[in-house]
Amino acid sequence: MPEVLETSQQHRRLVLKALLWLTVWGGLVFGAVNVGREMWLLAGLEIIYAVFALGLLRIVDTTPHLRMWTLIYLFPFFALMTFALVLPRTSFTVFAWIQTVPIICYLLLGLRGGLWMSLGFLSLGVVAFNYRYMTDDSWLNIMVAANVGLSSAAILLFSHIYERSRVANEARLLELASTDTLTGLANRMKLAEVFQRERSHALRDNTPLSLIILDLDHFKHVNDQFGHEGGDRALRHIAQLLPQRLRDTDLFCRLGGEEFAILLPGADLAQAAERANNLRELLAEHPPQIAEASQVMTFSAGVATLGEDGQSLDSLMVIADRRMYEAKGGGRNQVVAAGQQYHLAPMSSGR
C-alpha cells in the first residue's frame, strides 16, 4: 500500500538521521582523541566521515533515492570500523561497533539487504578481530574466536528473526486492514489502493475503467426475519457466488452493510453494466439458503466509468451511488448506467 510504503520510508529516514548525527558527533570526538594520540590517518578519516554525514543530513529528508544514499553511507561506515579494528594502537572495544552492524543493516535495508550486508561486514570484523588479537596460546585463540564468532552470529540471528517476524506481522496487519472480516472480500481501503494503481494504468494505456455500486434490495427484511446470523449467511453467499462471473483482474469489495463495489479494469460503461446485469441474473438463479430454504434476493446497481463520470474514486462512487438509487427508485432489481436500465421480470416475492 502506498501509505504503508511511505510510512516505512519515513521510519528509515528517521533511523538514518539518528545514525548520521551519531556519526557526526562520534567522528568529531574520536577524531579529536586520535589527533591527541597522533593517529593521524584514522583521525583524518573519522573527521572526513563526520563532515560527509553532516552533508547527508541536508538531503535525507527529501531525497527520493534514500536506499542509494543509505548504501553509499553504510559501505564506508562499516569499512572504517573494520579498518580501525586492525590498526595496532586502537582499542579492542572498537569491535563493539562491529556488532551493531546487523541491527543497523536490518533497520535500514530490510530483510534481504540487511542479511547480505551483515554477513559480509560482520565476517570481516570477526576475522579482523581474531587476526589483531591472536596470541601464542592456541587454546586461548580458539576460545576468543569461538566467543567472538558465536556472539556475532547470535546478534545476526536474532536480528534476522526479529526482522522476519516484523515483516510477516506487518503483512498480516495489512491483510486484515484491507479485508472485510465477515465475507473475506476486499474493503473500502483496498478499493482505494487498487483504484489508484488501475487509474494510472488506464490513463497510461488509454483503456477504460469502470465501477459498479450494488446494494441488496430489502435486506433489512432478511435481518428482521432471520436475524443477523441469517443476514450474515446471505452476505457470505453473495461474496462466494458473484466472483464466479468476474475476472481475476476485477476487484469485488464490500463497502459496508449490504453495499458492495466492483472495480472493472478494461471495461467501458456498457460492458460494466452488462457485467452487473449478469451478476444480478446469477443471484436470481442461485439464491442463498437460509433456514433450510432458498430465499429470493435481488440487488440494485449503478455504474460509472473513468473520464465520462469523473477522474477520482470519490467522483465515480458519487455517480454510481446516484444511479444505484435511481435503480432503487425505478422499482429495484435493476442496473442503471447513464440513462440505460437493465432489469429482469419482477420477482414473485415482491422484494
Tab-separated table of C-alpha atoms in Angstrom:
chain	number	residue	atom	x	y	z
A	1	MET	CA	0.000	0.000	0.000
A	2	PRO	CA	1.321	3.444	-0.843
A	3	GLU	CA	0.601	4.801	2.654
A	4	VAL	CA	2.377	1.888	4.296
A	5	LEU	CA	5.375	2.142	1.976
A	6	GLU	CA	5.612	5.846	2.731
A	7	THR	CA	5.455	5.123	6.465
A	8	SER	CA	8.242	2.554	6.115
A	9	GLN	CA	10.367	5.033	4.156
A	10	GLN	CA	9.775	7.713	6.766
A	11	HIS	CA	10.822	5.309	9.510
A	12	ARG	CA	14.069	4.549	7.677
A	13	ARG	CA	14.728	8.246	7.155
A	14	LEU	CA	14.434	8.784	10.908
A	15	VAL	CA	16.778	5.863	11.671
A	16	LEU	CA	19.322	7.108	9.130
A	17	LYS	CA	19.137	10.648	10.530
A	18	ALA	CA	19.815	9.348	14.038
A	19	LEU	CA	22.791	7.362	12.765
A	20	LEU	CA	24.117	10.340	10.804
A	21	TRP	CA	24.004	12.589	13.869
A	22	LEU	CA	25.749	9.865	15.870
A	23	THR	CA	28.385	9.694	13.146
A	24	VAL	CA	28.889	13.466	13.169
A	25	TRP	CA	29.442	13.722	16.909
A	26	GLY	CA	31.259	10.395	17.221
A	27	GLY	CA	33.528	11.207	14.289
A	28	LEU	CA	34.459	14.599	15.732
A	29	VAL	CA	35.032	13.248	19.269
A	30	PHE	CA	37.046	10.179	18.229
A	31	GLY	CA	38.851	12.221	15.602
A	32	ALA	CA	39.949	14.707	18.268
A	33	VAL	CA	41.020	11.883	20.594
A	34	ASN	CA	43.046	10.217	17.843
A	35	VAL	CA	44.662	13.553	16.946
A	36	GLY	CA	45.819	13.693	20.565
A	37	ARG	CA	47.187	10.154	20.201
A	38	GLU	CA	48.886	11.171	16.930
A	39	MET	CA	46.953	8.552	14.939
A	40	TRP	CA	46.697	10.957	12.039
A	41	LEU	CA	45.258	8.678	9.368
A	42	LEU	CA	42.412	7.357	11.489
A	43	ALA	CA	41.689	10.815	12.899
A	44	GLY	CA	41.557	12.286	9.409
A	45	LEU	CA	39.212	9.565	8.143
A	46	GLU	CA	36.880	9.994	11.126
A	47	ILE	CA	36.676	13.762	10.727
A	48	ILE	CA	36.145	13.496	6.964
A	49	TYR	CA	33.365	10.983	7.514
A	50	ALA	CA	31.754	13.220	10.120
A	51	VAL	CA	31.666	16.028	7.532
A	52	PHE	CA	30.231	13.617	4.942
A	53	ALA	CA	27.488	12.571	7.383
A	54	LEU	CA	26.719	16.237	8.033
A	55	GLY	CA	26.269	16.745	4.287
A	56	LEU	CA	23.903	13.769	4.043
A	57	LEU	CA	21.776	15.227	6.835
A	58	ARG	CA	20.840	18.075	4.488
A	59	ILE	CA	19.217	15.734	1.943
A	60	VAL	CA	17.993	12.737	3.943
A	61	ASP	CA	14.508	14.189	4.493
A	62	THR	CA	13.847	14.937	0.829
A	63	THR	CA	15.868	12.601	-1.378
A	64	PRO	CA	13.808	10.174	-3.500
A	65	HIS	CA	16.886	7.910	-3.631
A	66	LEU	CA	17.004	7.013	0.049
A	67	ARG	CA	18.226	3.436	-0.457
A	68	MET	CA	21.051	4.524	-2.755
A	69	TRP	CA	22.328	7.116	-0.259
A	70	THR	CA	21.943	4.616	2.570
A	71	LEU	CA	24.234	2.181	0.758
A	72	ILE	CA	26.701	4.949	-0.111
A	73	TYR	CA	26.827	5.820	3.578
A	74	LEU	CA	26.977	2.300	5.035
A	75	PHE	CA	29.783	0.786	2.957
A	76	PRO	CA	32.452	3.322	4.026
A	77	PHE	CA	30.996	3.456	7.546
A	78	PHE	CA	31.442	-0.278	8.119
A	79	ALA	CA	34.753	-0.320	6.248
A	80	LEU	CA	36.077	2.393	8.574
A	81	MET	CA	35.053	0.312	11.593
A	82	THR	CA	36.942	-2.700	10.234
A	83	PHE	CA	39.981	-0.602	9.335
A	84	ALA	CA	40.084	0.893	12.856
A	85	LEU	CA	39.976	-2.607	14.318
A	86	VAL	CA	43.154	-3.788	12.567
A	87	LEU	CA	45.250	-0.721	13.421
A	88	PRO	CA	47.832	-1.652	16.071
A	89	ARG	CA	47.089	1.140	18.567
A	90	THR	CA	43.304	1.041	18.657
A	91	SER	CA	41.299	-0.496	21.495
A	92	PHE	CA	39.596	-3.890	21.204
A	93	THR	CA	36.382	-2.091	22.176
A	94	VAL	CA	36.093	-0.980	18.537
A	95	PHE	CA	34.616	-4.433	17.964
A	96	ALA	CA	31.531	-3.362	19.931
A	97	TRP	CA	30.686	-1.122	16.960
A	98	ILE	CA	31.162	-4.050	14.562
A	99	GLN	CA	28.449	-5.941	16.427
A	100	THR	CA	25.952	-3.149	15.754
A	101	VAL	CA	26.223	-3.921	12.015
A	102	PRO	CA	23.253	-6.386	11.857
A	103	ILE	CA	20.940	-4.066	13.808
A	104	ILE	CA	21.790	-1.086	11.591
A	105	CYS	CA	21.539	-3.112	8.376
A	106	TYR	CA	18.160	-4.633	9.118
A	107	LEU	CA	16.720	-1.300	10.244
A	108	LEU	CA	17.872	0.500	7.107
A	109	LEU	CA	17.893	-2.166	4.383
A	110	GLY	CA	15.200	-4.637	5.337
A	111	LEU	CA	15.353	-8.415	5.381
A	112	ARG	CA	17.343	-9.366	2.290
A	113	GLY	CA	19.659	-6.358	2.066
A	114	GLY	CA	20.236	-6.440	5.799
A	115	LEU	CA	21.192	-10.112	5.730
A	116	TRP	CA	23.789	-9.879	2.974
A	117	MET	CA	25.482	-6.714	4.206
A	118	SER	CA	25.502	-8.025	7.786
A	119	LEU	CA	27.071	-11.306	6.723
A	120	GLY	CA	29.771	-9.542	4.745
A	121	PHE	CA	30.910	-6.929	7.236
A	122	LEU	CA	30.328	-8.997	10.372
A	123	SER	CA	32.505	-11.764	8.893
A	124	LEU	CA	35.227	-9.244	8.049
A	125	GLY	CA	35.020	-7.834	11.564
A	126	VAL	CA	35.344	-11.233	13.235
A	127	VAL	CA	38.334	-12.126	11.043
A	128	ALA	CA	39.962	-8.736	11.738
A	129	PHE	CA	39.441	-9.075	15.484
A	130	ASN	CA	40.940	-12.553	15.657
A	131	TYR	CA	43.861	-11.518	13.455
A	132	ARG	CA	44.548	-8.463	15.595
A	133	TYR	CA	44.378	-10.213	18.962
A	134	MET	CA	45.941	-13.560	18.060
A	135	THR	CA	48.337	-14.827	20.764
A	136	ASP	CA	50.825	-17.650	21.137
A	137	ASP	CA	48.327	-19.630	23.164
A	138	SER	CA	46.411	-21.685	20.579
A	139	TRP	CA	43.698	-22.716	23.039
A	140	LEU	CA	43.136	-19.090	24.019
A	141	ASN	CA	42.940	-18.181	20.320
A	142	ILE	CA	40.296	-20.848	19.805
A	143	MET	CA	38.337	-19.598	22.823
A	144	VAL	CA	38.489	-15.975	21.652
A	145	ALA	CA	37.481	-16.919	18.091
A	146	ALA	CA	34.597	-19.061	19.347
A	147	ASN	CA	33.271	-16.376	21.709
A	148	VAL	CA	33.562	-13.554	19.198
A	149	GLY	CA	32.160	-15.647	16.341
A	150	LEU	CA	29.234	-17.080	18.297
A	151	SER	CA	28.247	-13.775	19.903
A	152	SER	CA	28.312	-12.105	16.488
A	153	ALA	CA	26.295	-14.939	14.946
A	154	ALA	CA	23.764	-14.664	17.777
A	155	ILE	CA	23.265	-10.948	17.154
A	156	LEU	CA	22.877	-11.600	13.427
A	157	LEU	CA	20.453	-14.472	14.020
A	158	PHE	CA	18.256	-12.577	16.490
A	159	SER	CA	18.221	-9.507	14.243
A	160	HIS	CA	17.153	-11.642	11.295
A	161	ILE	CA	14.434	-13.432	13.268
A	162	TYR	CA	13.092	-10.139	14.587
A	163	GLU	CA	13.010	-8.502	11.141
A	164	ARG	CA	11.416	-11.550	9.538
A	165	SER	CA	8.750	-11.659	12.242
A	166	ARG	CA	8.162	-7.911	11.899
A	167	VAL	CA	7.719	-8.185	8.113
A	168	ALA	CA	5.308	-11.117	8.495
A	169	ASN	CA	3.292	-9.312	11.155
A	170	GLU	CA	3.154	-6.163	9.040
A	171	ALA	CA	1.922	-8.157	6.048
A	172	ARG	CA	-0.731	-9.813	8.207
A	173	LEU	CA	-1.876	-6.485	9.611
A	174	LEU	CA	-2.078	-5.056	6.093
A	175	GLU	CA	-4.165	-8.027	5.010
A	176	LEU	CA	-6.510	-7.600	7.959
A	177	ALA	CA	-6.755	-3.861	7.406
A	178	SER	CA	-7.730	-4.312	3.747
A	179	THR	CA	-10.142	-7.253	4.183
A	180	ASP	CA	-13.761	-7.391	5.294
A	181	THR	CA	-13.798	-9.826	8.192
A	182	LEU	CA	-17.288	-11.231	7.545
A	183	THR	CA	-17.050	-12.015	3.824
A	184	GLY	CA	-13.306	-12.137	3.201
A	185	LEU	CA	-13.730	-9.591	0.400
A	186	ALA	CA	-11.596	-6.507	-0.044
A	187	ASN	CA	-12.821	-3.448	1.826
A	188	ARG	CA	-13.013	0.262	1.001
A	189	MET	CA	-9.349	0.867	1.863
A	190	LYS	CA	-8.250	-1.861	-0.546
A	191	LEU	CA	-10.555	-0.446	-3.209
A	192	ALA	CA	-8.907	2.974	-2.869
A	193	GLU	CA	-5.445	1.440	-3.180
A	194	VAL	CA	-6.256	-0.688	-6.235
A	195	PHE	CA	-8.167	2.159	-7.902
A	196	GLN	CA	-5.101	4.406	-7.814
A	197	ARG	CA	-2.997	1.734	-9.476
A	198	GLU	CA	-5.615	0.843	-12.101
A	199	ARG	CA	-6.354	4.510	-12.808
A	200	SER	CA	-2.662	5.065	-13.598
A	201	HIS	CA	-2.705	2.054	-15.950
A	202	ALA	CA	-5.927	3.221	-17.629
A	203	LEU	CA	-4.603	6.737	-18.252
A	204	ARG	CA	-1.239	5.468	-19.470
A	205	ASP	CA	-2.666	2.806	-21.796
A	206	ASN	CA	-5.825	4.719	-22.766
A	207	THR	CA	-8.064	1.861	-21.579
A	208	PRO	CA	-11.445	2.089	-19.789
A	209	LEU	CA	-12.011	1.622	-16.086
A	210	SER	CA	-15.480	1.276	-14.569
A	211	LEU	CA	-17.058	0.974	-11.152
A	212	ILE	CA	-20.252	-0.801	-10.065
A	213	ILE	CA	-22.003	0.021	-6.800
A	214	LEU	CA	-24.672	-2.523	-5.825
A	215	ASP	CA	-26.996	-2.640	-2.854
A	216	LEU	CA	-29.156	-5.589	-1.824
A	217	ASP	CA	-32.891	-4.913	-2.046
A	218	HIS	CA	-34.926	-5.019	1.185
A	219	PHE	CA	-32.034	-6.556	3.095
A	220	LYS	CA	-33.497	-5.287	6.355
A	221	HIS	CA	-36.352	-7.746	5.869
A	222	VAL	CA	-33.824	-10.601	5.841
A	223	ASN	CA	-32.330	-9.455	9.128
A	224	ASP	CA	-35.764	-8.933	10.656
A	225	GLN	CA	-36.990	-12.372	9.566
A	226	PHE	CA	-33.888	-14.496	10.144
A	227	GLY	CA	-31.788	-12.392	12.498
A	228	HIS	CA	-28.287	-11.146	11.874
A	229	GLU	CA	-26.989	-14.697	11.540
A	230	GLY	CA	-29.285	-15.197	8.547
A	231	GLY	CA	-28.212	-11.853	7.100
A	232	ASP	CA	-24.561	-12.752	7.541
A	233	ARG	CA	-25.145	-16.060	5.764
A	234	ALA	CA	-26.700	-14.215	2.832
A	235	LEU	CA	-23.767	-11.802	2.620
A	236	ARG	CA	-21.248	-14.644	2.651
A	237	HIS	CA	-23.256	-16.423	-0.062
A	238	ILE	CA	-23.051	-13.364	-2.306
A	239	ALA	CA	-19.327	-12.962	-1.595
A	240	GLN	CA	-18.755	-16.539	-2.799
A	241	LEU	CA	-21.255	-16.531	-5.689
A	242	LEU	CA	-20.688	-13.310	-7.636
A	243	PRO	CA	-16.917	-13.657	-8.166
A	244	GLN	CA	-17.680	-16.748	-10.289
A	245	ARG	CA	-18.566	-14.388	-13.145
A	246	LEU	CA	-15.799	-11.902	-12.517
A	247	ARG	CA	-12.307	-11.881	-13.990
A	248	ASP	CA	-9.172	-12.274	-11.935
A	249	THR	CA	-8.395	-8.616	-12.631
A	250	ASP	CA	-11.753	-7.418	-11.247
A	251	LEU	CA	-11.941	-6.364	-7.617
A	252	PHE	CA	-15.060	-7.236	-5.615
A	253	CYS	CA	-15.396	-5.255	-2.375
A	254	ARG	CA	-17.802	-4.930	0.486
A	255	LEU	CA	-18.244	-1.267	1.348
A	256	GLY	CA	-20.327	-1.932	4.443
A	257	GLY	CA	-23.710	-3.310	5.410
A	258	GLU	CA	-25.375	-4.701	2.269
A	259	GLU	CA	-23.475	-2.435	-0.123
A	260	PHE	CA	-20.765	-3.742	-2.455
A	261	ALA	CA	-18.493	-2.317	-5.139
A	262	ILE	CA	-16.825	-3.915	-8.149
A	263	LEU	CA	-13.879	-2.307	-9.931
A	264	LEU	CA	-13.602	-3.410	-13.571
A	265	PRO	CA	-10.315	-2.590	-15.331
A	266	GLY	CA	-10.651	-2.625	-19.139
A	267	ALA	CA	-14.458	-2.441	-19.104
A	268	ASP	CA	-16.315	0.556	-20.522
A	269	LEU	CA	-19.711	1.723	-19.256
A	270	ALA	CA	-21.805	-0.626	-21.425
A	271	GLN	CA	-19.586	-3.635	-20.644
A	272	ALA	CA	-19.668	-2.893	-16.916
A	273	ALA	CA	-23.469	-2.530	-16.986
A	274	GLU	CA	-23.795	-5.846	-18.826
A	275	ARG	CA	-21.479	-7.470	-16.263
A	276	ALA	CA	-23.599	-6.111	-13.419
A	277	ASN	CA	-26.751	-7.415	-15.071
A	278	ASN	CA	-25.183	-10.869	-15.491
A	279	LEU	CA	-24.336	-10.876	-11.805
A	280	ARG	CA	-27.891	-9.933	-10.938
A	281	GLU	CA	-29.188	-12.803	-13.039
A	282	LEU	CA	-26.711	-15.146	-11.372
A	283	LEU	CA	-28.030	-14.193	-7.935
A	284	ALA	CA	-31.601	-14.759	-9.133
A	285	GLU	CA	-30.633	-18.239	-10.353
A	286	HIS	CA	-28.740	-19.127	-7.159
A	287	PRO	CA	-30.437	-17.528	-4.136
A	288	PRO	CA	-28.947	-18.008	-0.655
A	289	GLN	CA	-30.085	-20.842	1.564
A	290	ILE	CA	-31.380	-19.510	4.877
A	291	ALA	CA	-33.315	-21.558	7.408
A	292	GLU	CA	-33.093	-24.605	5.111
A	293	ALA	CA	-34.909	-22.806	2.284
A	294	SER	CA	-33.973	-20.697	-0.724
A	295	GLN	CA	-34.629	-17.010	-0.119
A	296	VAL	CA	-35.245	-14.789	-3.138
A	297	MET	CA	-32.740	-11.933	-3.128
A	298	THR	CA	-32.104	-9.149	-5.636
A	299	PHE	CA	-29.920	-6.093	-5.860
A	300	SER	CA	-29.991	-2.672	-7.495
A	301	ALA	CA	-26.807	-1.333	-9.076
A	302	GLY	CA	-25.378	1.827	-10.561
A	303	VAL	CA	-22.404	2.039	-12.929
A	304	ALA	CA	-19.874	4.827	-13.569
A	305	THR	CA	-16.768	4.990	-15.734
A	306	LEU	CA	-13.493	6.877	-15.525
A	307	GLY	CA	-13.400	10.002	-17.621
A	308	GLU	CA	-17.072	10.331	-18.517
A	309	ASP	CA	-18.194	10.331	-14.898
A	310	GLY	CA	-15.129	11.683	-13.120
A	311	GLN	CA	-11.413	11.234	-12.556
A	312	SER	CA	-11.307	10.204	-8.899
A	313	LEU	CA	-12.683	7.271	-6.947
A	314	ASP	CA	-14.868	9.604	-4.908
A	315	SER	CA	-16.443	11.145	-8.017
A	316	LEU	CA	-17.121	7.728	-9.562
A	317	MET	CA	-18.640	6.473	-6.329
A	318	VAL	CA	-20.929	9.510	-6.141
A	319	ILE	CA	-22.201	8.942	-9.702
A	320	ALA	CA	-22.511	5.157	-9.332
A	321	ASP	CA	-24.282	5.587	-5.990
A	322	ARG	CA	-26.693	8.101	-7.503
A	323	ARG	CA	-27.522	5.695	-10.325
A	324	MET	CA	-27.944	2.876	-7.840
A	325	TYR	CA	-30.596	4.962	-6.060
A	326	GLU	CA	-32.213	5.619	-9.434
A	327	ALA	CA	-32.439	1.839	-9.807
A	328	LYS	CA	-33.997	1.619	-6.343
A	329	GLY	CA	-36.489	4.352	-7.197
A	330	GLY	CA	-37.317	2.710	-10.524
A	331	GLY	CA	-38.576	-0.466	-8.883
A	332	ARG	CA	-35.361	-2.163	-7.672
A	333	ASN	CA	-33.825	-5.337	-9.131
A	334	GLN	CA	-32.147	-3.469	-11.978
A	335	VAL	CA	-28.936	-1.801	-13.159
A	336	VAL	CA	-28.726	1.848	-14.190
A	337	ALA	CA	-25.889	3.228	-16.300
A	338	ALA	CA	-26.132	6.740	-17.805
A	339	GLY	CA	-29.831	6.536	-18.577
A	340	GLN	CA	-29.827	2.842	-19.579
A	341	GLN	CA	-31.674	0.316	-17.451
A	342	TYR	CA	-31.091	-3.425	-17.352
A	343	HIS	CA	-33.614	-5.495	-15.433
A	344	LEU	CA	-35.329	-8.846	-15.027
A	345	ALA	CA	-39.011	-9.664	-14.833
A	346	PRO	CA	-40.420	-8.842	-11.383
A	347	MET	CA	-39.750	-11.441	-8.700
A	348	SER	CA	-42.777	-13.241	-7.273
A	349	SER	CA	-41.761	-12.324	-3.724
A	350	GLY	CA	-42.016	-8.617	-4.468
A	351	ARG	CA	-38.767	-7.919	-2.578
